[in-house]
Amino acid sequence: MATPDFAPFAYKMRTAGLSQTFIDNFGYYYDQLVHGSTGYIACVDAQPVTDLPAYEALDAAMQQAGKAALERTIVLKLNGGLGTSMGMDGPKSLLPVKDDFTFLDIIVRQLLHLREASGARVPLLLMNSFHTRGASLAAIKRYSDFTQDIPVDFLQHMEPKIWKDSLLPAEWPQDPDKEWCPPGHGDIYTALVDSGMLRQLLDAGYEYAFVSNADNLGAVLDLKILGYFASQRVPFLMEVAQRTAADRKGGHLARGGNGQLVLRESAQCPPEEEDDFQDIQLYRYFNTNNLWLNLRALADLLEQQHDILGLPLIRNEKPIDPADPTTPRVYQLETAMGSAISIFAGAQALCVPRSRFAPVKKNSDLLVLMSDAYLLNEDYTLALAPECNALPPVVTLDDRYYLLYASMRERFPTGVPSLRHCVSLTVNGDVTFGRDVTVMGNVRVEAPEEETLYIEDGTKLSGS
């Protein structure tokens, strides 16, 4: 097949108002696709990592170093997600999660408390999408005391989907929005430059950025980690945690043939190596997507590479309409922001407690956060209840009835159960929970097929 011309993509992107910088970045990955790149990283190029520095070894000196660096630090949250997999059409960060506070409420209040306690300016920066920007900025405006010396957000890009068969721009006249997709959170680096935000941050005297997902309330700015990052002059630091059986399919840390650390996502694993990829004894660490960036090092590297970092490609194949698997197949070209660990010379990883990783990907995750298994501290950080013994309960809800947020809330009309004494809760079938239900130990609740089971008010569900 002849190499398709990139011109139709460039025209489509320019017409949509995208910059030449981003068009050049998209062209870099499109060229790889055309020349047969799958984005796969074989085991031979992803050797296991056996040992890493641990959070527990960070001492009081690192805490002091963190305090000294706080004035030059920002908190950056990825806030582009709509929560479509949970049946939402608005920003996921505006979901109520604790005491009627949303994710974004808690994030803002954390920053306000930190500023008051430390005297440091510590701004919040959101990487929004076109879909999340308006509602998220409106939510922040409700906090009249939340002011800062830089803008609150910048926008991530959007890119064309590519027909799998022809490698030409996908066209879907019945819903043109479906011709576009986000380029993955690896776009953060190009978007920081393209928006002018990176230059604004440096001009305002900021040097360090703590980056994490808005739906991960375990990711709070930690002074010991900041102190380690700043005092050791690390250009890029990834927080990783020990893998468990629940993390078998997620991205893991490895070491490339040149000795540099690399991140390998599931979409980058050759199919024949899937067993090794999922071996949690072989590949011991997973990426929490909590990252620390030296902003000056980032600016220097982008300048050297003409604003194209060259992150490893992730080729994702999907139906053009995500809600209809029978629609024609497209490629989405994505990158992961954590994969920059292979680009920065001297990049490091730090093994952190799993408590720093509490993302909400499904309603089962949300239910745990909403329950009394998590406590909201005075500084608006979350902590597991002492009864949980440092392990959050594992909740599995039947996707037939709990996949969508509205459907889940209908089945907990008067509040979520007490889960602080729960080890695991599995709900199969259509079950509605009454008021003040308590779950203890390992519990399985099953409704008869095609019937609704009601758990009475005040019920104590006990298991092994």
Coordinates of C-alpha atoms in Angstrom, one line a residue:
M1 CA 0.0 0.0 0.0
A2 CA 1.3 3.5 -0.9
T3 CA 2.1 5.7 2.1
P4 CA -1.0 7.9 2.7
D5 CA -0.5 11.6 2.5
F6 CA -0.4 13.5 5.8
A7 CA -1.9 16.6 4.1
P8 CA -5.5 15.7 4.8
F9 CA -4.7 15.4 8.5
A10 CA -2.8 18.7 8.6
Y11 CA -5.7 20.4 6.8
K12 CA -8.3 19.0 9.1
M13 CA -6.3 20.0 12.2
R14 CA -5.5 23.5 11.0
T15 CA -9.2 24.0 10.1
A16 CA -10.1 23.0 13.7
G17 CA -7.7 25.7 15.0
L18 CA -4.9 23.4 16.2
S19 CA -1.4 24.7 16.3
Q20 CA 1.5 23.8 14.1
T21 CA 3.4 22.5 17.1
F22 CA 0.7 20.0 17.8
I23 CA 0.3 19.1 14.2
D24 CA 4.0 18.3 14.0
N25 CA 3.7 16.1 17.1
F26 CA 0.7 14.2 15.6
G27 CA 2.7 13.8 12.4
Y28 CA 5.6 12.3 14.3
Y29 CA 3.4 9.5 15.6
Y30 CA 1.4 9.2 12.4
D31 CA 4.6 8.5 10.5
Q32 CA 5.4 5.7 12.9
L33 CA 2.0 4.2 12.3
V34 CA 2.3 4.4 8.5
H35 CA 5.7 2.6 8.7
G36 CA 4.2 -0.3 10.6
S37 CA 4.9 0.6 14.2
T38 CA 2.6 -1.2 16.7
G39 CA 3.9 0.6 19.7
Y40 CA 4.8 -2.8 21.3
I41 CA 7.7 -3.0 23.8
A42 CA 9.0 -6.6 24.0
C43 CA 10.3 -8.1 27.2
V44 CA 13.8 -8.0 25.9
D45 CA 13.5 -4.2 25.9
A46 CA 11.6 -4.1 29.3
Q47 CA 13.6 -6.0 31.9
P48 CA 12.3 -6.3 35.5
V49 CA 13.2 -3.7 38.1
T50 CA 14.2 -5.4 41.3
D51 CA 14.9 -2.6 43.8
L52 CA 13.9 1.1 44.2
P53 CA 14.2 3.8 46.8
A54 CA 11.3 3.6 49.2
Y55 CA 9.2 6.4 50.7
E56 CA 9.7 4.9 54.2
A57 CA 13.5 5.8 54.0
L58 CA 12.8 9.5 53.6
D59 CA 13.7 11.4 56.8
A60 CA 13.1 14.7 58.5
A61 CA 15.8 16.3 56.4
M62 CA 13.8 15.6 53.3
Q63 CA 10.7 17.1 55.1
Q64 CA 12.7 20.3 55.7
A65 CA 13.9 20.4 52.1
G66 CA 10.3 20.0 51.0
K67 CA 9.3 23.0 53.0
A68 CA 12.1 25.1 51.5
A69 CA 11.0 24.1 48.0
L70 CA 7.2 24.6 48.5
E71 CA 7.1 28.2 47.4
R72 CA 8.4 27.1 44.0
T73 CA 6.0 24.2 43.6
I74 CA 2.6 23.9 41.8
V75 CA 0.0 21.2 42.0
L76 CA -1.2 20.1 38.5
K77 CA -4.3 17.9 38.1
L78 CA -5.4 16.0 35.0
N79 CA -9.0 17.1 34.7
G80 CA -10.0 16.1 31.1
G81 CA -12.2 13.1 32.0
L82 CA -16.0 13.1 31.5
G83 CA -16.6 9.8 33.3
T84 CA -18.4 8.5 30.3
S85 CA -17.7 4.9 31.4
M86 CA -19.8 5.7 34.5
G87 CA -22.7 7.2 32.5
M88 CA -21.7 10.8 33.0
D89 CA -21.6 13.7 30.5
G90 CA -19.9 16.2 32.7
P91 CA -16.5 16.3 34.4
K92 CA -15.8 13.4 36.7
S93 CA -14.2 15.7 39.2
L94 CA -17.6 17.3 39.9
L95 CA -19.0 14.0 41.3
P96 CA -19.9 14.2 45.0
V97 CA -17.5 11.9 46.8
K98 CA -17.3 12.8 50.5
D99 CA -19.6 14.8 52.8
D100 CA -21.3 16.3 49.6
F101 CA -17.9 17.6 48.5
T102 CA -16.8 16.8 44.9
F103 CA -13.3 15.7 43.9
L104 CA -12.6 19.3 42.9
D105 CA -14.0 20.7 46.1
I106 CA -11.6 18.5 48.1
I107 CA -8.6 19.4 45.9
V108 CA -9.3 23.2 46.3
R109 CA -9.8 22.9 50.0
Q110 CA -6.6 20.9 50.3
L111 CA -4.7 23.7 48.6
L112 CA -6.3 26.4 50.7
H113 CA -5.4 24.6 53.9
L114 CA -1.8 24.0 52.7
R115 CA -1.4 27.7 51.8
E116 CA -2.7 28.8 55.2
A117 CA -0.5 26.3 57.1
S118 CA 2.7 26.9 55.2
G119 CA 2.4 30.5 54.0
A120 CA 3.5 29.3 50.5
R121 CA 1.5 30.3 47.4
V122 CA 1.2 26.8 45.9
P123 CA -1.1 27.3 42.9
L124 CA -3.5 24.7 41.4
L125 CA -3.3 24.1 37.7
L126 CA -5.9 22.0 35.8
M127 CA -5.3 20.4 32.4
N128 CA -8.8 20.6 31.1
S129 CA -10.4 19.3 28.0
F130 CA -12.8 21.3 25.9
H131 CA -15.6 19.3 27.5
T132 CA -14.6 19.8 31.2
R133 CA -13.3 23.4 31.1
G134 CA -16.5 25.5 31.5
A135 CA -18.1 23.5 34.4
S136 CA -14.8 23.1 36.2
L137 CA -13.8 26.7 36.2
A138 CA -17.4 27.7 37.3
A139 CA -17.0 25.3 40.2
I140 CA -13.7 26.9 41.3
K141 CA -15.1 30.5 41.0
R142 CA -17.4 29.6 43.9
Y143 CA -14.3 29.8 46.1
S144 CA -13.9 33.6 46.3
D145 CA -10.7 33.2 48.5
F146 CA -9.1 30.9 46.0
T147 CA -6.8 33.3 44.1
Q148 CA -3.3 32.8 42.6
D149 CA -0.7 34.5 40.4
I150 CA -1.1 32.1 37.4
P151 CA -4.2 31.0 35.5
V152 CA -6.1 28.0 36.9
D153 CA -6.0 25.9 33.7
F154 CA -4.8 25.2 30.3
L155 CA -6.3 23.0 27.6
Q156 CA -5.2 19.6 26.3
H157 CA -5.4 19.0 22.6
M158 CA -7.7 16.9 20.4
E159 CA -6.6 14.8 17.4
P160 CA -8.2 13.1 14.5
K161 CA -9.1 9.4 14.6
I162 CA -7.6 7.3 11.8
W163 CA -9.4 4.7 9.7
K164 CA -7.7 1.3 10.4
D165 CA -8.1 0.1 6.8
S166 CA -6.9 3.2 4.9
L167 CA -5.0 5.2 7.5
L168 CA -6.9 8.2 6.3
P169 CA -8.8 10.7 8.5
A170 CA -11.9 9.1 9.9
E171 CA -15.2 10.8 8.8
W172 CA -18.5 10.2 10.7
P173 CA -21.0 12.8 9.4
Q174 CA -23.8 11.6 11.7
D175 CA -21.7 12.8 14.7
P176 CA -18.6 14.7 13.6
D177 CA -17.4 14.9 17.3
K178 CA -16.7 11.2 17.1
E179 CA -14.0 11.9 14.5
W180 CA -11.8 13.3 17.2
C181 CA -10.2 11.9 20.4
P182 CA -7.8 13.0 23.1
P183 CA -4.2 12.1 22.5
G184 CA -3.6 10.6 25.9
H185 CA -2.2 12.3 29.0
G186 CA 1.2 12.3 27.4
D187 CA -0.1 15.4 25.7
I188 CA 0.6 17.3 28.9
Y189 CA 4.1 18.3 27.8
T190 CA 3.1 19.7 24.4
A191 CA 0.0 21.4 25.9
L192 CA 2.1 23.1 28.5
V193 CA 4.3 24.6 25.8
D194 CA 1.6 25.3 23.3
S195 CA -0.6 27.1 25.7
G196 CA 2.3 29.3 26.9
M197 CA 1.8 27.9 30.4
L198 CA 5.2 26.5 30.8
R199 CA 6.8 29.9 30.1
Q200 CA 4.4 31.6 32.5
L201 CA 5.2 29.2 35.3
L202 CA 9.0 29.7 34.9
D203 CA 8.6 33.4 34.6
A204 CA 6.6 33.4 37.9
G205 CA 9.4 31.5 39.7
Y206 CA 8.0 28.0 39.8
E207 CA 10.4 25.1 39.3
Y208 CA 8.6 22.0 40.4
A209 CA 5.2 20.4 39.5
F210 CA 3.4 17.6 41.3
V211 CA 1.2 16.0 38.7
S212 CA -1.7 13.5 39.3
N213 CA -5.2 12.5 38.2
A214 CA -8.0 14.6 39.6
D215 CA -9.9 11.4 40.5
N216 CA -7.1 10.1 42.7
L217 CA -7.6 11.7 46.1
G218 CA -4.7 9.7 47.5
A219 CA -2.4 11.9 45.5
V220 CA -1.6 14.8 47.8
L221 CA 1.5 17.0 47.8
D222 CA 3.9 15.3 50.2
L223 CA 6.8 17.4 51.6
K224 CA 9.2 14.5 52.0
I225 CA 8.8 13.4 48.4
L226 CA 9.1 17.1 47.3
G227 CA 12.2 17.4 49.4
Y228 CA 13.8 14.3 47.9
F229 CA 12.9 15.4 44.4
A230 CA 14.3 18.9 44.8
S231 CA 17.4 18.2 46.9
Q232 CA 18.5 15.3 44.6
R233 CA 18.0 17.5 41.5
V234 CA 15.9 14.8 39.8
P235 CA 14.5 16.0 36.5
F236 CA 11.6 13.5 36.6
L237 CA 10.2 11.3 39.4
M238 CA 7.5 8.6 39.1
E239 CA 5.7 7.3 42.2
V240 CA 5.2 3.6 41.9
A241 CA 3.7 1.0 44.2
Q242 CA 4.0 -2.7 44.7
R243 CA 1.7 -4.6 42.2
T244 CA -1.0 -6.9 43.5
A245 CA -3.3 -9.3 41.6
A246 CA -5.6 -6.4 41.0
D247 CA -2.8 -4.6 39.1
R248 CA -1.9 -7.4 36.7
K249 CA -3.3 -5.6 33.6
G250 CA -2.0 -2.1 34.4
G251 CA 1.1 -0.4 33.2
H252 CA 4.3 -1.4 35.0
L253 CA 7.8 -0.1 35.4
A254 CA 10.7 -1.8 33.7
R255 CA 14.3 -1.1 32.6
G256 CA 15.3 -0.7 29.0
G257 CA 18.4 -2.1 27.3
N258 CA 20.2 1.2 27.9
G259 CA 19.6 1.0 31.6
Q260 CA 17.0 3.7 31.6
L261 CA 13.7 3.2 33.3
V262 CA 10.7 2.7 31.0
L263 CA 6.9 2.5 31.5
R264 CA 5.1 -0.3 29.6
E265 CA 1.3 -0.1 29.3
S266 CA -0.9 -3.1 28.5
A267 CA -1.5 -1.8 24.9
Q268 CA 2.3 -1.9 24.4
C269 CA 2.7 -5.6 25.3
P270 CA 3.0 -8.0 22.4
P271 CA 0.1 -10.5 22.7
E272 CA 2.4 -13.5 23.0
E273 CA 4.1 -12.0 26.1
E274 CA 0.9 -11.3 28.0
D275 CA 1.6 -13.9 30.7
D276 CA 5.0 -12.3 31.5
F277 CA 3.4 -8.8 31.5
Q278 CA 0.9 -9.9 34.1
D279 CA 3.4 -11.7 36.3
I280 CA 3.4 -9.5 39.4
Q281 CA 6.5 -11.3 40.9
L282 CA 8.5 -10.6 37.7
Y283 CA 7.3 -7.0 37.2
R284 CA 6.9 -5.8 40.8
Y285 CA 6.0 -2.1 40.4
F286 CA 3.1 -0.2 38.8
N287 CA 2.8 3.4 37.9
T288 CA 0.4 5.4 40.1
N289 CA 0.4 8.3 37.6
N290 CA 1.7 10.6 40.4
L291 CA 4.6 12.4 38.8
W292 CA 7.1 15.1 39.8
L293 CA 8.5 17.4 37.0
N294 CA 11.4 19.8 37.1
L295 CA 9.9 22.5 34.9
R296 CA 13.3 23.9 33.9
A297 CA 14.5 20.5 32.8
L298 CA 11.3 20.0 30.9
A299 CA 11.7 23.4 29.1
D300 CA 15.3 22.6 28.2
L301 CA 14.5 19.2 26.9
L302 CA 11.6 20.4 24.8
E303 CA 13.8 23.2 23.3
Q304 CA 16.5 20.7 22.4
Q305 CA 14.0 18.4 20.7
H306 CA 12.0 21.2 18.9
D307 CA 9.0 20.6 21.1
I308 CA 8.7 16.9 20.2
L309 CA 9.6 14.8 23.2
G310 CA 9.2 11.6 21.2
L311 CA 7.3 9.6 23.9
P312 CA 6.7 5.9 23.0
L313 CA 3.6 5.4 20.8
I314 CA 0.5 3.7 22.1
R315 CA -1.6 2.5 19.2
N316 CA -5.2 2.0 20.4
E317 CA -7.7 0.3 18.1
K318 CA -11.4 1.1 18.8
P319 CA -14.8 1.4 17.1
I320 CA -15.3 5.0 15.9
D321 CA -18.4 5.2 18.1
P322 CA -17.3 3.9 21.5
A323 CA -20.9 3.1 22.4
D324 CA -21.4 0.9 19.4
P325 CA -18.8 -1.9 18.9
T326 CA -20.2 -2.7 15.4
T327 CA -19.1 0.6 13.9
P328 CA -15.9 0.7 11.8
R329 CA -12.5 0.4 13.5
V330 CA -10.2 3.3 14.0
Y331 CA -6.7 3.9 15.4
Q332 CA -6.2 6.4 18.2
L333 CA -2.6 7.5 18.6
E334 CA -1.8 8.1 22.3
T335 CA 1.0 8.6 24.6
A336 CA 1.3 8.2 28.4
M337 CA 2.8 11.0 30.5
G338 CA 4.6 8.5 32.7
S339 CA 6.5 7.2 29.6
A340 CA 8.6 10.4 29.8
I341 CA 10.7 8.5 32.4
S342 CA 12.5 6.9 29.5
I343 CA 13.3 10.4 27.9
F344 CA 14.8 12.3 30.9
A345 CA 18.4 11.4 31.6
G346 CA 18.6 10.7 35.4
A347 CA 14.8 10.1 35.8
Q348 CA 14.0 8.1 38.9
A349 CA 11.1 6.1 40.5
L350 CA 10.1 6.0 44.2
C351 CA 8.1 3.2 45.8
V352 CA 5.3 4.8 47.8
P353 CA 2.6 3.4 50.0
R354 CA -0.5 2.2 48.2
S355 CA -2.5 4.8 50.1
R356 CA -1.3 7.4 47.6
F357 CA -3.2 5.5 44.8
A358 CA -7.0 5.6 45.3
P359 CA -8.4 6.3 41.8
V360 CA -12.1 6.1 40.9
K361 CA -12.5 4.3 37.6
K362 CA -15.8 2.5 38.4
N363 CA -18.7 3.1 40.8
S364 CA -17.3 0.3 43.0
D365 CA -14.3 2.5 43.7
L366 CA -16.5 5.5 44.3
L367 CA -18.7 3.6 46.8
V368 CA -15.6 2.8 48.9
L369 CA -14.5 6.4 49.0
M370 CA -18.1 7.6 49.9
S371 CA -18.2 5.1 52.8
D372 CA -16.9 5.4 56.3
A373 CA -13.9 3.3 55.2
Y374 CA -12.3 6.6 54.4
L375 CA -12.2 9.6 56.8
L376 CA -11.9 13.3 55.7
N377 CA -9.2 14.9 57.8
E378 CA -9.1 18.6 58.9
D379 CA -6.6 19.3 56.1
Y380 CA -9.0 17.7 53.6
T381 CA -6.8 14.7 53.0
L382 CA -8.4 11.3 53.0
A383 CA -7.3 8.5 55.4
L384 CA -8.4 4.9 55.8
A385 CA -10.3 4.2 59.0
P386 CA -8.2 2.4 61.6
E387 CA -10.5 -0.6 61.4
C388 CA -9.4 -1.1 57.8
N389 CA -5.9 -2.1 58.9
A390 CA -4.3 0.0 56.0
L391 CA -6.2 -2.0 53.4
P392 CA -9.3 -0.5 51.7
P393 CA -12.2 -2.9 51.2
V394 CA -12.6 -4.5 47.8
V395 CA -16.0 -3.9 46.4
T396 CA -17.4 -5.5 43.2
L397 CA -20.7 -4.3 41.9
D398 CA -22.7 -6.0 39.2
D399 CA -22.2 -3.9 36.0
R400 CA -25.7 -4.8 34.8
Y401 CA -27.2 -2.7 37.6
Y402 CA -24.4 -0.5 38.9
L403 CA -22.3 0.5 35.9
L404 CA -24.0 3.9 35.5
Y405 CA -23.7 6.5 38.3
A406 CA -27.4 7.3 38.4
S407 CA -28.3 3.6 38.5
M408 CA -25.8 3.1 41.4
R409 CA -27.2 5.9 43.4
E410 CA -30.8 4.6 42.9
R411 CA -29.7 1.4 44.7
F412 CA -28.3 3.3 47.7
P413 CA -31.1 5.8 48.1
T414 CA -30.4 6.7 51.8
G415 CA -26.7 6.4 51.8
V416 CA -23.9 3.9 51.4
P417 CA -23.3 1.0 53.8
S418 CA -20.7 1.1 56.6
L419 CA -17.6 -0.5 55.1
R420 CA -15.0 0.2 57.8
H421 CA -15.1 -3.4 59.0
C422 CA -15.5 -4.9 55.5
V423 CA -12.8 -6.9 53.8
S424 CA -14.7 -7.5 50.5
L425 CA -18.2 -6.9 49.3
T426 CA -19.5 -8.6 46.1
V427 CA -23.0 -7.7 44.9
N428 CA -24.5 -9.8 42.1
G429 CA -27.9 -8.9 40.7
D430 CA -30.3 -6.1 41.4
V431 CA -29.9 -5.2 45.1
T432 CA -31.1 -2.1 46.8
F433 CA -29.6 -1.1 50.2
G434 CA -31.6 0.5 53.0
R435 CA -30.4 3.0 55.6
D436 CA -27.6 2.2 58.1
V437 CA -26.5 -1.1 56.6
T438 CA -23.2 -2.5 58.0
V439 CA -20.9 -4.9 56.1
M440 CA -18.4 -6.9 58.1
G441 CA -15.7 -9.3 56.7
N442 CA -16.1 -11.0 53.3
V443 CA -19.7 -10.6 52.2
R444 CA -21.5 -11.7 49.0
V445 CA -25.0 -10.5 48.3
E446 CA -27.0 -12.1 45.5
A447 CA -30.4 -11.3 44.2
P448 CA -32.5 -14.0 42.5
E449 CA -32.3 -13.7 38.7
E450 CA -34.7 -11.0 37.3
E451 CA -35.8 -10.1 40.9
T452 CA -34.9 -7.2 43.1
L453 CA -33.5 -7.8 46.6
Y454 CA -34.0 -5.2 49.3
I455 CA -31.6 -5.0 52.2
E456 CA -33.6 -3.7 55.2
D457 CA -32.6 -0.7 57.2
G458 CA -30.1 -1.4 60.0
T459 CA -29.1 -4.8 58.6
K460 CA -25.7 -6.2 59.6
L461 CA -24.2 -8.3 56.8
S462 CA -21.4 -10.6 58.1
G463 CA -19.2 -13.0 56.3
S464 CA -15.9 -14.9 56.8

